[in-house]
Short mmCIF file of C-alpha atoms and ligand atoms in Angstrom, two decimals:
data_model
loop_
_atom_site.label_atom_id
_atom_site.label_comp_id
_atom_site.label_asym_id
_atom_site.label_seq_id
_atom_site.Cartn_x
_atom_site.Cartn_y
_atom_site.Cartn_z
CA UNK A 3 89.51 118.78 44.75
CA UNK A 4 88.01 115.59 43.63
CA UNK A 5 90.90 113.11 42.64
CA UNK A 6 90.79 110.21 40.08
CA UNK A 7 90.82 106.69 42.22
CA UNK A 8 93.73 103.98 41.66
CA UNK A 9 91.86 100.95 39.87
CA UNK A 10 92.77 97.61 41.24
CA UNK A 11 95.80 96.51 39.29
CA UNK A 12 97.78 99.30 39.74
CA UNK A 13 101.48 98.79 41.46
CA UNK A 14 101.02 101.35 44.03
CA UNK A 15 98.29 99.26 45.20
CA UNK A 16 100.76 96.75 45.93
CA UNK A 17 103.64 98.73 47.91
CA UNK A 18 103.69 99.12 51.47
CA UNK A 19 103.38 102.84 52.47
CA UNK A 20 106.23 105.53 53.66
CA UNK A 21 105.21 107.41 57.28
CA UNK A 22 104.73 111.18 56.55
CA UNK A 23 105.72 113.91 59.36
CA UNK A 24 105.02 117.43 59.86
CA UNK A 25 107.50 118.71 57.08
CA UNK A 26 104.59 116.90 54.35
CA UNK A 27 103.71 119.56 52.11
CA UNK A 28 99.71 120.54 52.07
CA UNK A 29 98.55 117.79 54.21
CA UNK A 30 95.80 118.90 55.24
CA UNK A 31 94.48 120.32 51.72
CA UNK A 32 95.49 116.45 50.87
CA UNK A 33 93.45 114.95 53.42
CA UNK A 34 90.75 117.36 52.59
CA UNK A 35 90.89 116.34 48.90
CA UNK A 36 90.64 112.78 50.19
CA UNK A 37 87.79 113.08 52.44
CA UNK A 38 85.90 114.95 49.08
CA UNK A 39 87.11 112.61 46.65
CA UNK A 40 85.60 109.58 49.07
CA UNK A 41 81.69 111.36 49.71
CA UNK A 42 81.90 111.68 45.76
CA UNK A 43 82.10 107.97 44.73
CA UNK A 44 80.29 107.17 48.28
CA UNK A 45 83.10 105.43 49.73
CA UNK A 46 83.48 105.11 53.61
CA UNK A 47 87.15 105.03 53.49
CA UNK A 48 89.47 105.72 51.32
CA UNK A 49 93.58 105.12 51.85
CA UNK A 50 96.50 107.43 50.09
CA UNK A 51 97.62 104.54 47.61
CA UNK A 52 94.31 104.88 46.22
CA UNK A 53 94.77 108.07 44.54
CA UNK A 54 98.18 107.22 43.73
CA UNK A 55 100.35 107.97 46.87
CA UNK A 56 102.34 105.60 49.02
CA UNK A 57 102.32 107.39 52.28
CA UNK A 58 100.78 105.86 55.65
CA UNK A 59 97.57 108.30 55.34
CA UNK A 60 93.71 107.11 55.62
CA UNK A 61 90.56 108.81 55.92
CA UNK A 62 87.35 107.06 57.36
CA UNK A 63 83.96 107.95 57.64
CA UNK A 64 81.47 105.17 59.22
CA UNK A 65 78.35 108.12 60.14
CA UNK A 66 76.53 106.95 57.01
CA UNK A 67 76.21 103.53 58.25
CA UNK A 68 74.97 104.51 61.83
CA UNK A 69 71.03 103.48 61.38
CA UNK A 70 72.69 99.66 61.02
CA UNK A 71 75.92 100.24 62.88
CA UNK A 72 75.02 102.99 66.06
CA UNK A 73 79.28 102.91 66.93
CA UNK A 74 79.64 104.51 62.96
CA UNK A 75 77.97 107.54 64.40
CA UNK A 76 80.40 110.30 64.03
CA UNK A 77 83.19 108.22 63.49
CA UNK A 78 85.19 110.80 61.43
CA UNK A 79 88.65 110.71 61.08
CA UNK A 80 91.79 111.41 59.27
CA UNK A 81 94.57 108.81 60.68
CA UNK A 82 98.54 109.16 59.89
CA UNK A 83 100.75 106.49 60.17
CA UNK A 84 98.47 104.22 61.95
CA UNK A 85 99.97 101.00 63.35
CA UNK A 86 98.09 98.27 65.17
CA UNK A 87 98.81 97.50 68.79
CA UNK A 88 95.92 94.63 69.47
CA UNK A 89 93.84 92.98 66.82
CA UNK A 90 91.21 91.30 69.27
CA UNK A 91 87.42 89.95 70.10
CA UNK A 92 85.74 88.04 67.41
CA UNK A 93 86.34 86.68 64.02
CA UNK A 94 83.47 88.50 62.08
CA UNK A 95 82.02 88.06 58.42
CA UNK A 96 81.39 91.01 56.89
CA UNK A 97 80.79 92.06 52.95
CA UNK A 98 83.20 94.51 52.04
CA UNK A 99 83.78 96.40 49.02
CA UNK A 100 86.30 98.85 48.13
CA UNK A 101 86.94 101.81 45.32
CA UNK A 102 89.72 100.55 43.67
CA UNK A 103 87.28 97.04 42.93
CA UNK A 104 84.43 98.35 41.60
CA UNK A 105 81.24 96.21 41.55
CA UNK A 106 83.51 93.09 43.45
CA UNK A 107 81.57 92.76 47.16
CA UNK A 108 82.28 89.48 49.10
CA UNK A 109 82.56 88.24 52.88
CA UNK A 110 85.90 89.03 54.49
CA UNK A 111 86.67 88.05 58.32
CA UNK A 112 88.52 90.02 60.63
CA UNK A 113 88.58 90.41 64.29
CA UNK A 114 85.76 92.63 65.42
CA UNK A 115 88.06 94.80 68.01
CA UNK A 116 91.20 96.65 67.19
CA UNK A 117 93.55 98.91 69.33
CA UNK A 118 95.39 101.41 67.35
CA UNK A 119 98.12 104.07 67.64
CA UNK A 120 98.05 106.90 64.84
CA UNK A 121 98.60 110.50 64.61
CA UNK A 122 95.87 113.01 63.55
CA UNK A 123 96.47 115.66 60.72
CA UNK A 124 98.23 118.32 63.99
CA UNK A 125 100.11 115.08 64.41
CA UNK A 126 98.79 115.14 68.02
CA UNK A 127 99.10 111.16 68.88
CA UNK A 128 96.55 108.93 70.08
CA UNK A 129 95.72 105.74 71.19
CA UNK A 130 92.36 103.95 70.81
CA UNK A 131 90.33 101.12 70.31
CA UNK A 132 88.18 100.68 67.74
CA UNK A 133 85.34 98.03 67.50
CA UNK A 134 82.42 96.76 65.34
CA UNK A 135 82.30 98.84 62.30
CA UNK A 136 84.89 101.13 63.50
CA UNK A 137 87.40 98.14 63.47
CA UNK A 138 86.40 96.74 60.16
CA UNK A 139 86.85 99.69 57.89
CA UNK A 140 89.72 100.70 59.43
CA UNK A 141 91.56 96.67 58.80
CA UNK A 142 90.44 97.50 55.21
CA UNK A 143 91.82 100.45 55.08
CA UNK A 144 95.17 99.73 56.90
CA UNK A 145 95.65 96.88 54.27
CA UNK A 146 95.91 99.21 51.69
CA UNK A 147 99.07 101.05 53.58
CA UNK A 148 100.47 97.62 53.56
CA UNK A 149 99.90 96.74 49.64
CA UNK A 150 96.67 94.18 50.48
CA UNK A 151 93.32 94.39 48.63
CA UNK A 152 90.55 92.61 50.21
CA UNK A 153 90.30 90.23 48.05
CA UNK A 154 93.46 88.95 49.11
CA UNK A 155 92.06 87.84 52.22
CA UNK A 156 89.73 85.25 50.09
CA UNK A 157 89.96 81.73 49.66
CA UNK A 158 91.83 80.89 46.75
CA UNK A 159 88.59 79.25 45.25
CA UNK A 160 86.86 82.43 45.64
CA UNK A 161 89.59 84.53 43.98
CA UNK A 162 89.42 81.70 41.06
CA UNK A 163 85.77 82.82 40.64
CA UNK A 164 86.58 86.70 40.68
CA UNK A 165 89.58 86.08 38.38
CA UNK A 166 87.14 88.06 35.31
CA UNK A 167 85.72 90.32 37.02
CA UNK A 168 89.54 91.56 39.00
CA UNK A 169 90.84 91.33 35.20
CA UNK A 170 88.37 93.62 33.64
CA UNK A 171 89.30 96.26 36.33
CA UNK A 172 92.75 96.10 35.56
CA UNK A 173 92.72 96.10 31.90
CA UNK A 174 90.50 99.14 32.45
CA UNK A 175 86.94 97.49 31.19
CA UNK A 176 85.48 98.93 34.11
CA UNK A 177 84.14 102.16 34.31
CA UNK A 178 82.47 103.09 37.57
CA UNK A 179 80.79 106.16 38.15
CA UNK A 180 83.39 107.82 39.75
CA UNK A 181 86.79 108.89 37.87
CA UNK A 182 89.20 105.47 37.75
CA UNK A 183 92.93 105.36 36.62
CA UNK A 184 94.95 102.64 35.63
NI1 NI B 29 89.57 99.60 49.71
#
């Protein structure tokens, strides 16, 4: 089931997430529903405060950007209560954009490596490090479980500029192609 997408603006956007465990009703039909609702507006991640839930849950999928980004291929994956152990490597410019921003897409830097703990959707644990591509959707991604937006991670001049354009999304004066609440 496709789900409407949390519009930037939206306090659940802005709370830092609950960890789930096995007793979660219909996980797996949720992270289903996620990984559907994400191929459907072309996102390549997509975290549970974006349709509206504040649990620890993200789905990524990085195998459409392989041709540019060879360590995307196959990187598939449904991640519960993810924490990070080591955020390592380089500082790396990179122009993100996200589902809850529509048509906002500016340089963020993060650290190009990251190790991570998280459960999968058996809750069987793992431990792994991520890099390149891997690492940066997966920082974007993990900011949402802790109430951050990219944008966030801007200077303060270029949030000045963007000031409109994050406006418009919140007071719902942007309609992407893909269903958006407020
Ligand atoms: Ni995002």
């Amino acid at each position: 089931m496709i789900l409407p997408i949390v519009g930037y603006g939206h306090s659940v956007l802005r709370v830092k997430t609950k960890d789930i465990d096995e007793t979660y009703p219909n996980l797996k039909q949720l992270i289903e529903d996620m990984f559907e609702t994400m191929y459907k507006a072309n996102g390549i991640g997509l975290a549970a405060p974006q349709i509206n839930l504040p649990i620890s849950v993200l789905v990524i999928d990085a195998d459409p950007l392989k041709e540019n980004y060879p360590e995307g291929e196959g990187f598939k994956k449904a991640m519960i209560n993810p924490e990070i152990l080591e955020l390592y490597g380089e500082d790396e410019s990179f122009e993100e954009g996200c589902l809850s921003l529509p048509g906002i897409n500016e340089n963020v830097v993060r650290k190009n490596k990251v190790r991570v703990r998280y459960f999968d959707e058996d809750f069987n644990e793992y431990e792994q490090e991520l890099f390149g591509i891997q690492a940066r959707i997966f920082q974007h991604e993990f900011d949402h479980l802790n109430g951050k937006v990219f944008t966030d991670r801007l200077s303060n001049i270029k949030r000045a500029f963007l000031k409109k354009k994050l406006n418009d999304i919140a007071n719902n004066k942007v309609r992407p192609a893909y269903k958006m609440v407020k």
